[in-house]
mmCIF file of C-alpha atoms and ligand atoms in Angstrom:
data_model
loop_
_atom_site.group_PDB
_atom_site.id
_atom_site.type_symbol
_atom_site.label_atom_id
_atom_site.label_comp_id
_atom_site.label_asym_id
_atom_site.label_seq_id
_atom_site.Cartn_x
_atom_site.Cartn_y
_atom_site.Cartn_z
ATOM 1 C CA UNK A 1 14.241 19.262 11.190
ATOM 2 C CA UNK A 2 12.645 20.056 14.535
ATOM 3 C CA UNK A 3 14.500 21.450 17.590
ATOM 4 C CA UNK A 4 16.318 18.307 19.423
ATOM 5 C CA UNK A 5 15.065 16.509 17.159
ATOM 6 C CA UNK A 6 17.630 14.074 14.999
ATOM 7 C CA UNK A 7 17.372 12.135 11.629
ATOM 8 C CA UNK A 8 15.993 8.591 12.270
ATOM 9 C CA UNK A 9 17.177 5.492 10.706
ATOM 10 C CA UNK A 10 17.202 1.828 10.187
ATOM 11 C CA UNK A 11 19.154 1.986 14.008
ATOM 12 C CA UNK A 12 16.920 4.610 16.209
ATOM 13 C CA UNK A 13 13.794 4.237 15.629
ATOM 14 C CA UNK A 14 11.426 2.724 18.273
ATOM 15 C CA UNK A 15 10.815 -0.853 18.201
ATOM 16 C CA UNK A 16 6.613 -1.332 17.719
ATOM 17 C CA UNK A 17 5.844 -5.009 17.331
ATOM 18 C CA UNK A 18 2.406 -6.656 16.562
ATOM 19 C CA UNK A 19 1.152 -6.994 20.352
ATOM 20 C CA UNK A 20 1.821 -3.091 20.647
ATOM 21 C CA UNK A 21 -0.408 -2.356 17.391
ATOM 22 C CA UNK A 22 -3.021 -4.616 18.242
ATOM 23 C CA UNK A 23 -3.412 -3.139 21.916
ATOM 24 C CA UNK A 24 -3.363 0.215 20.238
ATOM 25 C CA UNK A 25 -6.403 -0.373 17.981
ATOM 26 C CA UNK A 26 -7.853 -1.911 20.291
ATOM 27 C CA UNK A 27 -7.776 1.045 23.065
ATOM 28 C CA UNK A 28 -8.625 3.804 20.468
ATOM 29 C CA UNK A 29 -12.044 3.514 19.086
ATOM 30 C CA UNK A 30 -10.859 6.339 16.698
ATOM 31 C CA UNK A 31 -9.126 4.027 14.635
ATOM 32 C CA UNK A 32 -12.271 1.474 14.786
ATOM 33 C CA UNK A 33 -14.387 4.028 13.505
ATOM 34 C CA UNK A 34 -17.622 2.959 11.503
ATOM 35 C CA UNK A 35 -15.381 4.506 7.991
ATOM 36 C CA UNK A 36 -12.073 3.204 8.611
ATOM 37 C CA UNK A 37 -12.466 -0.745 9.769
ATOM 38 C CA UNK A 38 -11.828 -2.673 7.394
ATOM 39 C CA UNK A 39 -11.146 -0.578 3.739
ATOM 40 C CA UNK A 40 -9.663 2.108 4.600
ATOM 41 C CA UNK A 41 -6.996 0.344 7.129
ATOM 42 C CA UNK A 42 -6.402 -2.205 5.130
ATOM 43 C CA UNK A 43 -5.349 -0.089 2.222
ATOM 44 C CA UNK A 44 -3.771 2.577 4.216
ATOM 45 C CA UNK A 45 -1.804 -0.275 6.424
ATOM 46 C CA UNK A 46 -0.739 -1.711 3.051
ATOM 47 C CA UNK A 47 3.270 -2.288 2.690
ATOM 48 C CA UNK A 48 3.183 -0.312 -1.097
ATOM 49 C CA UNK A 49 1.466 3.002 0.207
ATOM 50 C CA UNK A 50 3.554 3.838 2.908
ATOM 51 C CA UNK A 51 6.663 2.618 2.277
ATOM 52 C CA UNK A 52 6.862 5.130 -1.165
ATOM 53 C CA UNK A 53 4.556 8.075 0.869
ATOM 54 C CA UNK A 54 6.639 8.227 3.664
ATOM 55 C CA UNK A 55 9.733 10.709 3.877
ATOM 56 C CA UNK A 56 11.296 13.169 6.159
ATOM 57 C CA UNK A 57 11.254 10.922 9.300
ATOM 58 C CA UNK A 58 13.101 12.680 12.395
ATOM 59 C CA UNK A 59 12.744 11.417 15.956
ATOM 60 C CA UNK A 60 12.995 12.939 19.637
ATOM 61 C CA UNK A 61 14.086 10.869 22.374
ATOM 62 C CA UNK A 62 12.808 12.006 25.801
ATOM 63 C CA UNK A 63 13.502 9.541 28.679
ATOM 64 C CA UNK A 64 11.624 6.631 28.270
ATOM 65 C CA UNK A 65 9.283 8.646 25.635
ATOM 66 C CA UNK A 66 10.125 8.468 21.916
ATOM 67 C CA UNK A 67 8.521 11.031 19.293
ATOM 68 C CA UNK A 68 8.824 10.123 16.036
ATOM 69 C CA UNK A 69 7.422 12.410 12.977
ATOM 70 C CA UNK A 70 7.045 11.906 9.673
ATOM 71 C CA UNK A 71 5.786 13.678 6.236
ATOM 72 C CA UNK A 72 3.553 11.989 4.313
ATOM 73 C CA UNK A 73 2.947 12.090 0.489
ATOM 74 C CA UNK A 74 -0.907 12.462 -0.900
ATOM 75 C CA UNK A 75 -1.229 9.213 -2.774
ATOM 76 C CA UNK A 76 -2.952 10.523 -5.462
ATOM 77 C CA UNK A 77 -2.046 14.431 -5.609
ATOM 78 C CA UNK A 78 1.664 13.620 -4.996
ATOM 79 C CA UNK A 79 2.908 17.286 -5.489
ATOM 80 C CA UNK A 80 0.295 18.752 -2.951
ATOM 81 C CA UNK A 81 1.365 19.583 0.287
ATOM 82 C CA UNK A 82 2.558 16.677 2.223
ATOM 83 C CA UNK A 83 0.655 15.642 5.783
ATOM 84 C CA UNK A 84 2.328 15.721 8.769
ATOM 85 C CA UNK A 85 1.894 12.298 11.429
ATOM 86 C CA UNK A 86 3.484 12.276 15.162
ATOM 87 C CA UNK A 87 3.634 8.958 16.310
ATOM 88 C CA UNK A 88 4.427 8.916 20.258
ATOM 89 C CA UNK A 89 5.119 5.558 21.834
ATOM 90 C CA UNK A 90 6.814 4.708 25.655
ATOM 91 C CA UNK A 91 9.383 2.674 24.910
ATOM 92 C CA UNK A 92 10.086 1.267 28.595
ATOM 93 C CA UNK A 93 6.248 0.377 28.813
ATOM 94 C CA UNK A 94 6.240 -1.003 25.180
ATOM 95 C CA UNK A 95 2.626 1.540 24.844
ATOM 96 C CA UNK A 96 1.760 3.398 21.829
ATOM 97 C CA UNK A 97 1.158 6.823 23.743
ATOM 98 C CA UNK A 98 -0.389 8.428 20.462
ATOM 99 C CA UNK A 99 -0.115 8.862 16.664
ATOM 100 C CA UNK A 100 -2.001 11.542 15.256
ATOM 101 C CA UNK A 101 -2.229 13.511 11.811
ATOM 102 C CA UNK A 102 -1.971 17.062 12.130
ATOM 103 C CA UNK A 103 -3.144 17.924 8.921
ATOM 104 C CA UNK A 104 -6.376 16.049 8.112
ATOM 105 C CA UNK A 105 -9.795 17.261 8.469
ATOM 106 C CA UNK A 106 -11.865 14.852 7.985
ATOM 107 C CA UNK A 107 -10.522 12.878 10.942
ATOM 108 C CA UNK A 108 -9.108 13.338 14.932
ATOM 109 C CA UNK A 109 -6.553 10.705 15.062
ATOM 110 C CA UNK A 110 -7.726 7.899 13.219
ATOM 111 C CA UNK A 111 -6.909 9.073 9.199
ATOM 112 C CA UNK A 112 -5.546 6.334 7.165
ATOM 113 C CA UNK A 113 -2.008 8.499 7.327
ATOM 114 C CA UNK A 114 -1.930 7.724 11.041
ATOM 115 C CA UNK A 115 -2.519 3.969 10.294
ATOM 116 C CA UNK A 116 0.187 4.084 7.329
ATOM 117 C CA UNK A 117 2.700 5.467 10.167
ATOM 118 C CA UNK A 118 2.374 3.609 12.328
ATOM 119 C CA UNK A 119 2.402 0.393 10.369
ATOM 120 C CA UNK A 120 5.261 1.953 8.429
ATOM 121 C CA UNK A 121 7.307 1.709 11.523
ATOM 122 C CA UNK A 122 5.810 -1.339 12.762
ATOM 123 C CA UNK A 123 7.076 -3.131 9.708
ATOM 124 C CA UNK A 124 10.815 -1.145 10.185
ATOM 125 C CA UNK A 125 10.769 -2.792 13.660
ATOM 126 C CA UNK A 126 10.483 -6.182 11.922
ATOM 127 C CA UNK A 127 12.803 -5.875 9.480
ATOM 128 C CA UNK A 128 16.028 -8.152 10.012
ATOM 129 C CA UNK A 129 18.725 -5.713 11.351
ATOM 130 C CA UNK A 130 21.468 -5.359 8.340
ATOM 131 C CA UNK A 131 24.532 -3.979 8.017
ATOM 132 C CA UNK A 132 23.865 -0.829 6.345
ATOM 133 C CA UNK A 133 21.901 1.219 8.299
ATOM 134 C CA UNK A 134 18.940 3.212 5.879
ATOM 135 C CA UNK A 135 18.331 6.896 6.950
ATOM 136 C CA UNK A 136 14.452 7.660 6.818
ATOM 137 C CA UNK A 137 15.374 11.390 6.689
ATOM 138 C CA UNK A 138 14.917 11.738 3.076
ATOM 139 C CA UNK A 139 12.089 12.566 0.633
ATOM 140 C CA UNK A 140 9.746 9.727 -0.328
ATOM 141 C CA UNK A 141 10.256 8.217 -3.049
ATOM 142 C CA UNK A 142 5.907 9.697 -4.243
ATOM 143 C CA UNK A 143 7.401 12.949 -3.805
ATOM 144 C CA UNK A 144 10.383 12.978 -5.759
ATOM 145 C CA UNK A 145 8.020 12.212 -8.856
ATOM 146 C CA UNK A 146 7.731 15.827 -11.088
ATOM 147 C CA UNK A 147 11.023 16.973 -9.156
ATOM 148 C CA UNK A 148 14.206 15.407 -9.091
ATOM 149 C CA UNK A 149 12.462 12.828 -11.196
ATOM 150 C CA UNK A 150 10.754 13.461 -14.345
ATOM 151 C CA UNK A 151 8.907 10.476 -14.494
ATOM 152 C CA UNK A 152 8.775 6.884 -12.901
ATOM 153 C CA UNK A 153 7.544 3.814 -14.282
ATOM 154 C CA UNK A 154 4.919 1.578 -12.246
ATOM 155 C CA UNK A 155 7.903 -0.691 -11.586
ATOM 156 C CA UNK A 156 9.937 1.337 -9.871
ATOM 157 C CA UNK A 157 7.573 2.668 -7.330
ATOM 158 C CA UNK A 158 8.310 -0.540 -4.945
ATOM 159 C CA UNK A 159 11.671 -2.442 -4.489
ATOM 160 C CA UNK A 160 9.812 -5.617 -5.102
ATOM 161 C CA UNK A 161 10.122 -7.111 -8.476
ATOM 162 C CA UNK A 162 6.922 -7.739 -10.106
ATOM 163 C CA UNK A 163 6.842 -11.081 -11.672
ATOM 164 C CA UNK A 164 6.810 -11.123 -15.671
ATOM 165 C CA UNK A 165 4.625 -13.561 -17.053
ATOM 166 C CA UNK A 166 5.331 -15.515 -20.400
ATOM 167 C CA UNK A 167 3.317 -15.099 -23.301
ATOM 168 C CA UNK A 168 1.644 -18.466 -23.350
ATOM 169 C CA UNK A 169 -1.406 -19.435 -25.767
ATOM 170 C CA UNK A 170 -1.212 -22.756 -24.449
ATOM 171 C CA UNK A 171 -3.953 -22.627 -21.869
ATOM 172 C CA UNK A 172 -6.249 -20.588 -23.896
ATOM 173 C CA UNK A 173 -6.026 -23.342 -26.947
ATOM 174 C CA UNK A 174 -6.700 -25.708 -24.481
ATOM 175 C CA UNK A 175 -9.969 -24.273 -23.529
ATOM 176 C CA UNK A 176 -11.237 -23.616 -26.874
ATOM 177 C CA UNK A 177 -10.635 -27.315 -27.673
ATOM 178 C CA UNK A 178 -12.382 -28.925 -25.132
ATOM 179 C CA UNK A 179 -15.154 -26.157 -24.821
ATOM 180 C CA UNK A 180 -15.711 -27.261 -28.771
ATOM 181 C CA UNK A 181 -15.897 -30.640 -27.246
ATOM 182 C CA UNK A 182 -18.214 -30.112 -24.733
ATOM 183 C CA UNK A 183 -20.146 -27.895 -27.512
ATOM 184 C CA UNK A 184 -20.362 -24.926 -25.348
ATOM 185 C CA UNK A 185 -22.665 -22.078 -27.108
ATOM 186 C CA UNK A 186 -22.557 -19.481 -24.057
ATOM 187 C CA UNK A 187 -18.856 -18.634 -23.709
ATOM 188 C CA UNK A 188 -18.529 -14.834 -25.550
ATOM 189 C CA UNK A 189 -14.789 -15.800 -26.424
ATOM 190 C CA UNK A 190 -16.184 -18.827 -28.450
ATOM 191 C CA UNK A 191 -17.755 -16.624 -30.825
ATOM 192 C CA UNK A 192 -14.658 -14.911 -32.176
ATOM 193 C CA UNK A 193 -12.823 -18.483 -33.333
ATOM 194 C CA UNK A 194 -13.209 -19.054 -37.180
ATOM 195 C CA UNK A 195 -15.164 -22.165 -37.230
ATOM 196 C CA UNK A 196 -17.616 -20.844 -34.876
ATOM 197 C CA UNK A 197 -21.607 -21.715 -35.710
ATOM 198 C CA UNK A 198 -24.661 -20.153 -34.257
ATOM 199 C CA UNK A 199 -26.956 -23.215 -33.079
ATOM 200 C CA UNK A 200 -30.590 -22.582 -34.243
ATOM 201 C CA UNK A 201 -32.072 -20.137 -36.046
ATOM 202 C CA UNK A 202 -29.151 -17.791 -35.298
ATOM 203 C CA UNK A 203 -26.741 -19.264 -37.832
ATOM 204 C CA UNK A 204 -28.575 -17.905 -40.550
ATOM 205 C CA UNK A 205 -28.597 -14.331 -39.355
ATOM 206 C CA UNK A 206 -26.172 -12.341 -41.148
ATOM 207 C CA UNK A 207 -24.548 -11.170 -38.511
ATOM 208 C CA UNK A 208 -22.770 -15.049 -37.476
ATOM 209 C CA UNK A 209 -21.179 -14.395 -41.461
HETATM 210 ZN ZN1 LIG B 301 -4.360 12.232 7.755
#
């Protein structure tokens, strides 16, 4: 951790709410740029990246000014060196001051780790308070993968439960009755049923036998 600087949790950390983000993007152009609207914030600002990316988060209070920094896990090289984000907001003026990566090159300020931040605690700050109180000084849960786990299955990357679907043939009967109905010839899947017959000069290709 850095000097004076303590472990934040689900209690400390600086309250960020939707008007404070909006005015934020709004005042830096940097995180408007040309390559970042739309795609790249969207995914970056998704709930699944940074909530498993994010780890080590440690915060500085400083009068009214609160410094909060974070590690954040390469989605896609997850046992590279993580990147480092300062996010520094004015919590008496309710202003995002800054929030910055320090290690990307391709970008001053407006990096899709930046955006992942600071939606990351954004979405903290909207959370329902609960009793247990979560510490965010921790490794994230991207990084742990090839260390103190082995492995992880898709499932487990995000708390929320991903709905199973039944096996049901139902629907797909359905269709195949009343496309034989309608006497559909252009549907692919058509072809593959048993009592399927080329129309024309194609049912007496060897290839419909
Ligand atoms: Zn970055």
């Amino acid at each position: 951790m850095d000097k004076s600087f303590v472990r934040a949790d689900g209690s400390n950390l600086p309250k960020i709410d939707a008007l404070m983000v909006g005015l934020f993007f709004k005042n830096n152009p940097d995180f408007y740029s040309a390559e970042l609207r739309n795609v790249k914030t969207t995914l970056a600002s998704r709930e699944s990246y940074g909530d498993d990316a994010i780890g080590w988060v440690q915060l500085c209070r400083k009068k009214e000014v609160c410094t909060v920094k974070c590690q954040m896990c390469p989605e896609h090289k997850v046992r590279s060196a993580s990147y480092k984000v300062t996010l520094v907001v004015n919590e008496k003026k309710r202003q995002i001051i800054s929030c910055e990566c320090h290690d990307c090159v391709a970008s001053l300020g407006g990096c899709k780790h930046a955006v992942a931040f600071l939606m990351w605690v954004h979405r903290r700050s909207e959370e329902p308070s609960c009793t247990s109180v979560e510490c965010y000084w921790k490794k994230s849960t991207l990084s742990r993968v090839g260390t103190s786990l082995k492995f992880i299955a898709a499932d487990q990357l995000c708390k929320k439960k991903a709905k199973k679907h039944d096996v049901n043939s139902g629907l797909f009967l359905e269709f195949v009755q009343e496309a034989k109905k309608r006497k559909l010839s252009n549907c692919e899947v058509l072809k593959y049923q048993n009592d399927f017959v080329y129309v024309g000069i194609k049912q007496f290709s060897f290839h419909s036998f």
